[in-house]
XYZ file of C-alpha atoms in Angstrom:
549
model
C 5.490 -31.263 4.251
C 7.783 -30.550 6.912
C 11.059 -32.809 6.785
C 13.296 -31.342 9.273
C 13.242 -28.874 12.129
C 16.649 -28.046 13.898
C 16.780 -25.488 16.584
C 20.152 -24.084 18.412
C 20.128 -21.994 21.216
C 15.767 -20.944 21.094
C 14.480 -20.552 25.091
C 15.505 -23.731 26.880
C 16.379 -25.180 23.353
C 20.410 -25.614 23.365
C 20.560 -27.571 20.301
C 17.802 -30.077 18.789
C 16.645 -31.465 15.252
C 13.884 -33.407 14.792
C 13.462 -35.454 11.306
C 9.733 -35.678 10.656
C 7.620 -38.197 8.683
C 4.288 -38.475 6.857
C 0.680 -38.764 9.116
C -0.242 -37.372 12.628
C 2.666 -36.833 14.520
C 1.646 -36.545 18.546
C 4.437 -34.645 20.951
C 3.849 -34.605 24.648
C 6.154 -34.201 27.620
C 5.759 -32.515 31.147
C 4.008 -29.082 31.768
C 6.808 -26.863 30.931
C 9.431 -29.293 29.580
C 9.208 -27.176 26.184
C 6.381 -29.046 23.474
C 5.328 -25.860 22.376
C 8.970 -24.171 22.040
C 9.113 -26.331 19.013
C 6.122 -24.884 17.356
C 6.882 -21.600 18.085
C 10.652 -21.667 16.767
C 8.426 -23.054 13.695
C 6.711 -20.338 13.934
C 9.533 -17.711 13.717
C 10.895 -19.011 10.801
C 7.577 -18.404 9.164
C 7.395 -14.746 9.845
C 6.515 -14.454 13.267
C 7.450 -11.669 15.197
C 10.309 -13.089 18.305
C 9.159 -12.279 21.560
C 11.234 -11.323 24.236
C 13.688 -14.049 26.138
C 13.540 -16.162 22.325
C 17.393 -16.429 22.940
C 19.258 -18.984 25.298
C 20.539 -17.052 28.703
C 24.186 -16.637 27.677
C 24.346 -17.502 24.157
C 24.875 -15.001 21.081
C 22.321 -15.745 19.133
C 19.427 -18.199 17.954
C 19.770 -19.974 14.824
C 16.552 -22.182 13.329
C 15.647 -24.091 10.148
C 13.014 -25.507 8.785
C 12.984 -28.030 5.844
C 10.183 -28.381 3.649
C 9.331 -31.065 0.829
C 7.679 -29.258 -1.655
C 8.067 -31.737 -4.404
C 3.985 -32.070 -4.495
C 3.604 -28.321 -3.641
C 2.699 -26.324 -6.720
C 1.564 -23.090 -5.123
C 4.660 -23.589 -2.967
C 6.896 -24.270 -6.256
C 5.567 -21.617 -8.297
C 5.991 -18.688 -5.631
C 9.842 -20.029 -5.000
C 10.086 -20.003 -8.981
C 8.595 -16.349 -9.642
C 11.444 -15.190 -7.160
C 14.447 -17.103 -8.185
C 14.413 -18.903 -5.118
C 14.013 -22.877 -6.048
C 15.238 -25.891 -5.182
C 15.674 -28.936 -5.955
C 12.321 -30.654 -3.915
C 13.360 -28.741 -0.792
C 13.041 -25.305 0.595
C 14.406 -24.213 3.733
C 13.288 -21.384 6.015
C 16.305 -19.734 8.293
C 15.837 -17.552 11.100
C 18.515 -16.163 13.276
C 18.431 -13.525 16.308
C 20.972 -12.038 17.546
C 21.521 -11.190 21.959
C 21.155 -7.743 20.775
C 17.864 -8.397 18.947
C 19.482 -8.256 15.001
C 17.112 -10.507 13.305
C 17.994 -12.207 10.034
C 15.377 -14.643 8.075
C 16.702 -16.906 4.466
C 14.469 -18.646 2.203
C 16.843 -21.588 -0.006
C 20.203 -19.336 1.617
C 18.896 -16.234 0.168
C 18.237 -12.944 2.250
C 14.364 -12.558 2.762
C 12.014 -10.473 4.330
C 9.767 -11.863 7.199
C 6.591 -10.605 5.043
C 7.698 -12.913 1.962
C 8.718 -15.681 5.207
C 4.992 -14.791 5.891
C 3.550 -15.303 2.960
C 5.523 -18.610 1.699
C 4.616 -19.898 5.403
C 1.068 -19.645 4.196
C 1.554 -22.078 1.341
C 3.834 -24.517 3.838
C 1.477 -24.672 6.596
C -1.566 -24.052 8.888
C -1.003 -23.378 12.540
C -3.985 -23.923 14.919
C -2.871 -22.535 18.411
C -4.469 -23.098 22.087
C -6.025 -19.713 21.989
C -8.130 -20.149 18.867
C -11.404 -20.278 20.629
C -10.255 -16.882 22.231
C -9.831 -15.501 18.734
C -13.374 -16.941 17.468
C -15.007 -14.657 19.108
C -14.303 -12.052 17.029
C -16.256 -11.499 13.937
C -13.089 -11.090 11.607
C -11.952 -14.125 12.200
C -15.040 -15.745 11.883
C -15.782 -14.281 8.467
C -12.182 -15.836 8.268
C -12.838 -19.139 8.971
C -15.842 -18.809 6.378
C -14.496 -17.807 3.279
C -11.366 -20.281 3.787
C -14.006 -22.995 3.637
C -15.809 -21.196 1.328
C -12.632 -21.230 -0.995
C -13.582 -17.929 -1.851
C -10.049 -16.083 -1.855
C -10.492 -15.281 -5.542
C -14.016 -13.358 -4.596
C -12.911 -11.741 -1.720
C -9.493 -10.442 -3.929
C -12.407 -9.107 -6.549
C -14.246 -7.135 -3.711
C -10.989 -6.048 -2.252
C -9.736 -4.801 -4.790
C -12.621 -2.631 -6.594
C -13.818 -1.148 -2.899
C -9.987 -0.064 -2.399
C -10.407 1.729 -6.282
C -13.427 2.676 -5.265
C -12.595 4.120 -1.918
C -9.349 6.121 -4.016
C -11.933 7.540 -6.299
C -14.167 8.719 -4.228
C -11.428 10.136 -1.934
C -10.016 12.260 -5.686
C -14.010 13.074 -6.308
C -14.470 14.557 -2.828
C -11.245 16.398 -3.296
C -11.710 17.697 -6.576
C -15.161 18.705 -5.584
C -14.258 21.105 -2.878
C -12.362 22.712 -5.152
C -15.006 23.380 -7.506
C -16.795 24.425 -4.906
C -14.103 26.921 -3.604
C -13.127 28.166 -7.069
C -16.439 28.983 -8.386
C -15.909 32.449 -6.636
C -12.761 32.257 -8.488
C -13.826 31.530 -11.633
C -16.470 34.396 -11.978
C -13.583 36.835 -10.856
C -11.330 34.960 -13.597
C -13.756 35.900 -16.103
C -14.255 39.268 -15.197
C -10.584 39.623 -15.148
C -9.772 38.281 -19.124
C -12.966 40.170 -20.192
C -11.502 43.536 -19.298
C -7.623 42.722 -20.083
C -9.142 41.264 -23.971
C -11.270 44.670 -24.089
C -7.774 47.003 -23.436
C -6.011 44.146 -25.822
C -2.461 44.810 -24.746
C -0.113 44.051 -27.070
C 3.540 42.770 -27.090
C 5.972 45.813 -27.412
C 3.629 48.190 -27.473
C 4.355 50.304 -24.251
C 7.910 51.349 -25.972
C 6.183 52.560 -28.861
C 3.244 54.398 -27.264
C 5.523 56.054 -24.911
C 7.728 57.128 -27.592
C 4.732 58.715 -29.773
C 3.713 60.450 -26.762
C 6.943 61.711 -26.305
C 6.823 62.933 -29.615
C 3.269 64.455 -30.193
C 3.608 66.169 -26.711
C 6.871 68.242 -28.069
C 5.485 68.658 -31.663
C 5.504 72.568 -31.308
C 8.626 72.732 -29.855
C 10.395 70.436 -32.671
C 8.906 72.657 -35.805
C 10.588 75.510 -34.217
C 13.303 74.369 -33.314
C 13.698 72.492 -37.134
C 12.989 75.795 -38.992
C 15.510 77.715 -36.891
C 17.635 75.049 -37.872
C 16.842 75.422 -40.997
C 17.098 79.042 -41.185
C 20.439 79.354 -39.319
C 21.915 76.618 -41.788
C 20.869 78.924 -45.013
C 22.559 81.554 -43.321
C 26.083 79.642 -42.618
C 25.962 78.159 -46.319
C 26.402 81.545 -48.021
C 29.606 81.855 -45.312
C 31.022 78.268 -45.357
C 30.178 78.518 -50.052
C 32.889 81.980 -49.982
C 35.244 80.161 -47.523
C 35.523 76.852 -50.396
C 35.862 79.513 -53.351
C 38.788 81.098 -51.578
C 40.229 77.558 -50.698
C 39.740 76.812 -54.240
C 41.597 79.858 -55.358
C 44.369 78.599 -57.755
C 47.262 80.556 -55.981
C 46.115 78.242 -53.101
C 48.914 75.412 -53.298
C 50.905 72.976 -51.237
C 49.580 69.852 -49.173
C 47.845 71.561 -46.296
C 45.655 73.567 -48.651
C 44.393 70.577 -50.735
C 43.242 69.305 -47.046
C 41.707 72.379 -46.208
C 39.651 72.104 -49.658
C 38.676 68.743 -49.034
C 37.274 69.548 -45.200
C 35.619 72.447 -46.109
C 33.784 71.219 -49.078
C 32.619 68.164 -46.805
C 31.288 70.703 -44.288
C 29.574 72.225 -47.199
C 28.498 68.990 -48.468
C 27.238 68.150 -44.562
C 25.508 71.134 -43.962
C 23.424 71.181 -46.968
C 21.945 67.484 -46.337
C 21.560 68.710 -41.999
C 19.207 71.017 -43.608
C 17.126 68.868 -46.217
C 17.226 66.297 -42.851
C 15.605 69.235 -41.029
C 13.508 69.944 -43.449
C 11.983 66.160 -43.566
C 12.304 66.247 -40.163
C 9.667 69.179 -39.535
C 7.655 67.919 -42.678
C 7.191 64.561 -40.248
C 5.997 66.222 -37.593
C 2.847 67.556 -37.272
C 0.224 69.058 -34.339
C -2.098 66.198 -33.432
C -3.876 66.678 -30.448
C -6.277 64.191 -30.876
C -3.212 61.399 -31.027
C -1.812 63.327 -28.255
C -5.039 62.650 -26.301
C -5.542 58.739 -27.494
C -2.376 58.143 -26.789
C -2.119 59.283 -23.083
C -5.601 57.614 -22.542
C -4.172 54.550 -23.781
C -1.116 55.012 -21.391
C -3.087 55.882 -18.653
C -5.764 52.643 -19.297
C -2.172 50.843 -19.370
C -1.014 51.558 -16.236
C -4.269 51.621 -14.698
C -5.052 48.319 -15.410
C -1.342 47.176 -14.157
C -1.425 48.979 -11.116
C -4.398 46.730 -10.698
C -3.435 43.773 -11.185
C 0.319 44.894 -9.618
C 2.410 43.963 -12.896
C 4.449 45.822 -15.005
C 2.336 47.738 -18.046
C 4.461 45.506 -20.153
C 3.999 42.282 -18.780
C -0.631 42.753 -19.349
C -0.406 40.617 -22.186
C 1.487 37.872 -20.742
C -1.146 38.086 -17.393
C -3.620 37.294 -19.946
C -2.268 34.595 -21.238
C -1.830 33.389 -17.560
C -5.549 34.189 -16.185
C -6.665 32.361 -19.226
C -4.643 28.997 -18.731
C -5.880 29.149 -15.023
C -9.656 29.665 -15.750
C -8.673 26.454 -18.333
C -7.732 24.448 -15.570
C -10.656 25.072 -13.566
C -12.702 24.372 -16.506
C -10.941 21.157 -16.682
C -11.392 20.054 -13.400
C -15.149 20.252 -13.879
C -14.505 17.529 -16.673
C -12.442 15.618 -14.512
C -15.021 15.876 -11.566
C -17.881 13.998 -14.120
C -15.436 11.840 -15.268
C -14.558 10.684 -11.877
C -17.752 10.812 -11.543
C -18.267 8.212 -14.350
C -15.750 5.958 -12.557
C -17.155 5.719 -9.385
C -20.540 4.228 -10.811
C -18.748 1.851 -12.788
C -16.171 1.070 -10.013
C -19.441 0.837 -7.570
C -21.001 -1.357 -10.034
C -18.625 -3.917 -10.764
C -17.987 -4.481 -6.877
C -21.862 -4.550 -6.226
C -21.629 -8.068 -8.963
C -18.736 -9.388 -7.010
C -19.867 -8.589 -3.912
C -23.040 -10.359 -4.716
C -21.328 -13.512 -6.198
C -19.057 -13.470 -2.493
C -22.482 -13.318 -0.925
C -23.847 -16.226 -2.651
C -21.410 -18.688 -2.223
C -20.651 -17.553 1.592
C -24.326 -18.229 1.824
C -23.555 -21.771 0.310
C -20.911 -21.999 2.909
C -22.449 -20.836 5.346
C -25.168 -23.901 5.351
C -22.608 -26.788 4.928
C -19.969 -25.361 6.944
C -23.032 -25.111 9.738
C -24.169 -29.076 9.333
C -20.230 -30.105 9.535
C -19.647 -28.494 13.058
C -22.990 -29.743 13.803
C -22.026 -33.370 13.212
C -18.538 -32.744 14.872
C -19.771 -31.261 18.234
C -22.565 -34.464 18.129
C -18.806 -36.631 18.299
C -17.720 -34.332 20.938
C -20.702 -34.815 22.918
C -22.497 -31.492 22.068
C -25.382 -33.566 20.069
C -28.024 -31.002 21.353
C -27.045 -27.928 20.214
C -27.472 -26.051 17.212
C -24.600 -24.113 15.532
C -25.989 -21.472 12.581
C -24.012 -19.244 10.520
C -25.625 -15.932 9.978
C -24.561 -13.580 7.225
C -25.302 -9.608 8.585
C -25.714 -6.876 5.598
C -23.782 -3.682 6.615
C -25.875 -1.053 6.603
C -24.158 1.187 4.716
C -24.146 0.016 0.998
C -21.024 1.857 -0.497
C -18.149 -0.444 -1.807
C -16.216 -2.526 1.411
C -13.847 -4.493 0.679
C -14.974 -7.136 3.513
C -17.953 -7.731 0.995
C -21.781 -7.036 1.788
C -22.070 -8.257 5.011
C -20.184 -9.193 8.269
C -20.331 -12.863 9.333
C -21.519 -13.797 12.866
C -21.673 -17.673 14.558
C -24.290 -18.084 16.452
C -25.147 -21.361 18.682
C -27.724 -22.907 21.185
C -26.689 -25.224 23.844
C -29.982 -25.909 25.284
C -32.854 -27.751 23.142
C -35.685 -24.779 22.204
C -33.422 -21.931 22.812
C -32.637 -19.029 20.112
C -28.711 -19.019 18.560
C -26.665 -16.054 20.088
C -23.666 -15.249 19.711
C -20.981 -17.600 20.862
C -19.803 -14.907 23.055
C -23.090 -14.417 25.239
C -24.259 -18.208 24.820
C -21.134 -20.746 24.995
C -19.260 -21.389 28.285
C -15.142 -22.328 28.754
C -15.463 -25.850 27.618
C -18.304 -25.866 24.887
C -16.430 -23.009 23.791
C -12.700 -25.354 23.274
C -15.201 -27.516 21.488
C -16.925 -25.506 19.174
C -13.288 -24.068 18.324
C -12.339 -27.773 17.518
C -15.044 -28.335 15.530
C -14.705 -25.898 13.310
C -10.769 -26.022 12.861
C -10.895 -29.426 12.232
C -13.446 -29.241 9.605
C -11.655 -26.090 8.499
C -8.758 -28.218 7.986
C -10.144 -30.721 5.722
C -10.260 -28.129 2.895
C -6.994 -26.349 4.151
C -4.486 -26.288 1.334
C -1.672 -26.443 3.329
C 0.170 -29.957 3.456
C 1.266 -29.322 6.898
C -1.169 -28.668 9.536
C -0.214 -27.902 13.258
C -2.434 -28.505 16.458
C -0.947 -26.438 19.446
C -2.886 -28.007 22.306
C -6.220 -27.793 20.550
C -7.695 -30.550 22.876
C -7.585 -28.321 25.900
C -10.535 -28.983 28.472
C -11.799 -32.217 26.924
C -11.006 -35.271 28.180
C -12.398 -39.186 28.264
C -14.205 -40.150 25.408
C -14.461 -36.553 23.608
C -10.571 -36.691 23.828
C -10.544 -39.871 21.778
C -12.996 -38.849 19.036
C -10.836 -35.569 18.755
C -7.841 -38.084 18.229
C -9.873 -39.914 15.233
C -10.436 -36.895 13.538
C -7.111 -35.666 13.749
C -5.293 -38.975 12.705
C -7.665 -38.869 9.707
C -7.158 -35.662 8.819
C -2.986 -37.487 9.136
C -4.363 -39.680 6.411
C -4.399 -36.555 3.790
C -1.532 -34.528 5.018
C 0.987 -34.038 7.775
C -0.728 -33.399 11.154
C 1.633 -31.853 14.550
C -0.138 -31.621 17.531
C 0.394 -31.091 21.014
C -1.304 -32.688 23.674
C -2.008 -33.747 26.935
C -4.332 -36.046 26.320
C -3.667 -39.938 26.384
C -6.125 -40.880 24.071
C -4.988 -38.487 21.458
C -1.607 -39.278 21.732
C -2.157 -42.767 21.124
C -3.730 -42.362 17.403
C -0.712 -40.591 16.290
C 1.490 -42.298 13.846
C 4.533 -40.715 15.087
C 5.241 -39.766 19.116
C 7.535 -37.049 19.849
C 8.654 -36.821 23.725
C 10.023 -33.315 24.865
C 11.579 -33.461 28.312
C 13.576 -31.304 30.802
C 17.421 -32.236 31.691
C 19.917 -30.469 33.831
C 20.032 -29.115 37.318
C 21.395 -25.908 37.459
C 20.273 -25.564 33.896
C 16.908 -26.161 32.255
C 17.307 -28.074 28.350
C 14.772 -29.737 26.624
C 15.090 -33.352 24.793
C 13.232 -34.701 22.255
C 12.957 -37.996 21.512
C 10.882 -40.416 19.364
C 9.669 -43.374 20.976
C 8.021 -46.553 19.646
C 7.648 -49.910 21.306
C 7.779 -49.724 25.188
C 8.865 -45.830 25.793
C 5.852 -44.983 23.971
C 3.712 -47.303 25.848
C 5.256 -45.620 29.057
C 4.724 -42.652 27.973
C 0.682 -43.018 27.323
C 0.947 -44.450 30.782
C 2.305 -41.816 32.043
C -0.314 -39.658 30.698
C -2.876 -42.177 31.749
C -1.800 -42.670 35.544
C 0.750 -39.961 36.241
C 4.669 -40.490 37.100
C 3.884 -43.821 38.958
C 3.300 -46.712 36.375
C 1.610 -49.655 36.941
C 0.586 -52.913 35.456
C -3.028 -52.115 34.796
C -1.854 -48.597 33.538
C 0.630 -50.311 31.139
C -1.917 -52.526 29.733
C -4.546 -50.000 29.021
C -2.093 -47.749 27.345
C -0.887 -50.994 25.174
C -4.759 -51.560 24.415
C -5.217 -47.926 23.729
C -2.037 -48.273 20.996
C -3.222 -51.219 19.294
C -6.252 -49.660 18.795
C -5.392 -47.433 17.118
């Protein structure tokens, strides 16, 4: 529960703390004097955003706190613990804002963000503003209001979650199926492609070698003759070059330079025979083929052709191939991924279709008692003649949402005989505040929150409603902390705590808080009572209304 609230420098706030206690805990004061400043500073250190003019004219910044007990707050004490951000039986929620709009928030001293101040909030307490009958008309929050009562948050996480795989799925299946669509065109022309590059087989290397073979059976006439004239001239010169070695070798040949002369011209002799057995092999190698001429300068041409066509290199068919193949792969791949997707989505569809039914069940449950409890609320709040229903609308369209099955709608009659509307089209101003009530005080007695806030709730009641709307909320004090804010006498007299917010200063507007008991708070119901001029028979009823209560 909430323990301590201090506030420094917030709107007309220059400095205030508040130490809170156990029950229903009433604060009143004048029309602007500031009761609702509290709750919203409360508010900011739970994640709300700051509006505009949150600061004190002329000071730096605003600085808030809010102390919790949490000592009999699991949820509370386990979301603390999973983030390394316990205490010992306290937690305390910091806010500050700067003048030029820096804001900073702290959970236990520790930086936090206002989504994690958001979400512990959640687990601290339940705020039900003024406006809340505005925001009932709208069908979100009335499906809302159901499944909170319905304690279905487990359900509704079930749903949530497969429609949101189910919705990712199907986004990836319509994807992927457009492209199967575009590439069957593709495909065919993939196909066509592999079958005629695996029918001209081009192989690694191979353009060198056919080019050189080309080269050589195209100038296999020229090559014989030119070897045997090689050959013949070299026959010719050997007779020559032999007579020049037998004169070298002539013994009357001496000294140094003719022993080199010997040795050169008997390794030209020795050269010249094996140039012409190389010739000889040579020409032997080489033969007229014009058949291999022709294959192989169809096989170029088909090379080049088919490059050309594809704009590659000749060389580089065989690794387009291997390319065109791996893509035509893919695409065959991403027809098995389309029916396994497929797959998914009917189990995906499936399992949210059970969850979706056990949501729809208990909301149905719910529905029923949650309909009877306003009922028998609004009959205390003098609304005994109407009926309140609950009616549970199947979408129409039966794919996976994650809001369930069906949208919620509240329907009521405030005339005996009449057909339930909608609360919109049937309920006025006032039975609307009422019906609003009803329902968040009912709401509240499963809440899970130990602290539960009433921001003027009781607006456009009054007399005898007013004190019945007091009763409820002082015994919904009896189960966990209850703030509320009020104009009403009679509810401020079952509270068992009164908080007085008032204006000081001239030149200067400050709010004061201050608890009363005794006589202030018996002036202060007068007040409410009778206005600013108190008198003896205004006194006594307020004293009657406090013991009482």
């Amino acid at each position: 529960m909430l323990i301590n609230l201090s506030i420094q420098d917030y709107a007309v706030v220059d400095q205030l703390e508040v130490e809170l206690a156990a029950g229903m805990t009433c604060i009143t004061g004048e029309t602007g004097a500031g009761k609702s400043i509290m709750l919203d500073a409360l508010g900011l250190c739970i994640g709300d955003r700051a509006a505009s003019g949150a600061i004190r004219p002329g000071a730096p910044r605003t600085d808030i706190a809010a102390c919790f007990d949490v000592s009999q707050n699991t949820r509370a004490q386990v979301w603390l613990s999973e983030r390394d951000l316990e205490a010992a039986g306290d937690c305390i929620l910091r806010r500050t804002i700067t003048a030029e709009g820096r804001s900073r928030a702290y959970i236990n001293g520790s930086p936090a963000t206002l989504s994690d101040c958001a979400d512990l909030g959640q687990l601290l307490v339940d705020i039900h503003s003024q406006h809340a009958h505005q925001s009932l008309l709208r069908r979100p929050v009335q499906r809302s209001l159901l499944d909170t009562y319905a304690c279905a948050e487990t359900l509704i996480g079930e749903v949530s979650e497969t429609a949101q795989r189910w919705r990712v799925l199907q986004e990836e299946y319509c994807r992927l199926a457009g492209q199967t669509e575009k590439s069957d065109a593709r495909r065919a022309l993939l196909t066509y492609q592999i079958e005629e590059l695996k029918i001209l087989n081009p192989q690694p290397g191979e353009l060198g070698a056919l080019e050189a073979r080309h080269k050589l059976l195209s100038n296999a006439a020229y090559i014989i003759d030119s070897a045997n004239d090689i050959a013949a001239v070299c026959e010719a010169q050997r007779d020559q070059l032999a007579r020049l070695v037998q004169l070298a070798n002539d013994d009357r040949m001496t000294g140094s330079a003719t022993d080199n002369l010997r040795e050169l011209l008997q390794s030209a002799l020795i050269q010249l025979d094996e140039a012409q057995a190389e010739t000889a092999r040579f020409a032997a190698s080489v033969e007229l083929d014009p058949e291999g001429l022709r294959a192989a300068e169809d096989r170029l041409s088909a090379l080049h052709d088919l490059a050309r066509k594809h704009r590659v290199q000749p060389d580089a068919l065989h690794e387009l191939l291997a390319t065109l193949q791996a893509e035509l792969e893919s695409l065959a791949g991403g027809t098995e991924q389309l029916a396994s997707l497929e797959e998914a989505l009917g189990d995906t569809a499936l399992a949210w279709h059970t969850h979706a039914k056990a949501l729809s069940e208990r909301r149905r449950e719910a529905a029923v008692l949650l309909a009877q409890r306003v009922m028998e609320t609004l009959t205390d709040l003098a609304m005994n003649k109407c009926v309140f229903e609950i009616a549970l609308i199947p979408f129409k369209d039966d794919n996976p949402d994650p809001r369930g099955a069906e949208d919620i709608e509240f329907l009521i009659a405030t005339n005996p005989g009449a057909t339930p509307g909608p609360l919109n089209k049937v309920a006025s101003g006032g039975e609307l505040s009422r019906i609003s009530l009803a329902l968040q005080v009912v709401a509240a007695d499963t809440a899970t929150s130990p602290t539960m806030v009433f921001d003027e709730v009781d607006v456009g009641i009054g007399g005898g409603v007013a004190e019945v709307v007091g009763d409820l909320l002082r015994t919904l004090g009896q189960r966990s902390q209850v703030l509320v804010v009020t104009h009403q006498p009679q509810v401020a007299a079952k509270g068992h705590q009164h908080l007085l917010v008032t204006k000081t200063g001239e030149d200067a507007v400050h709010s004061k808080l201050t608890l009363l008991a005794g006589e202030s708070r018996i002036e202060e119901v007068g007040r409410m009572l009778g206005g600013a001029k108190l008198t003896d028979s205004t006194l006594a009823h307020a004293r009657e209304m406090l013991e009482s209560s």
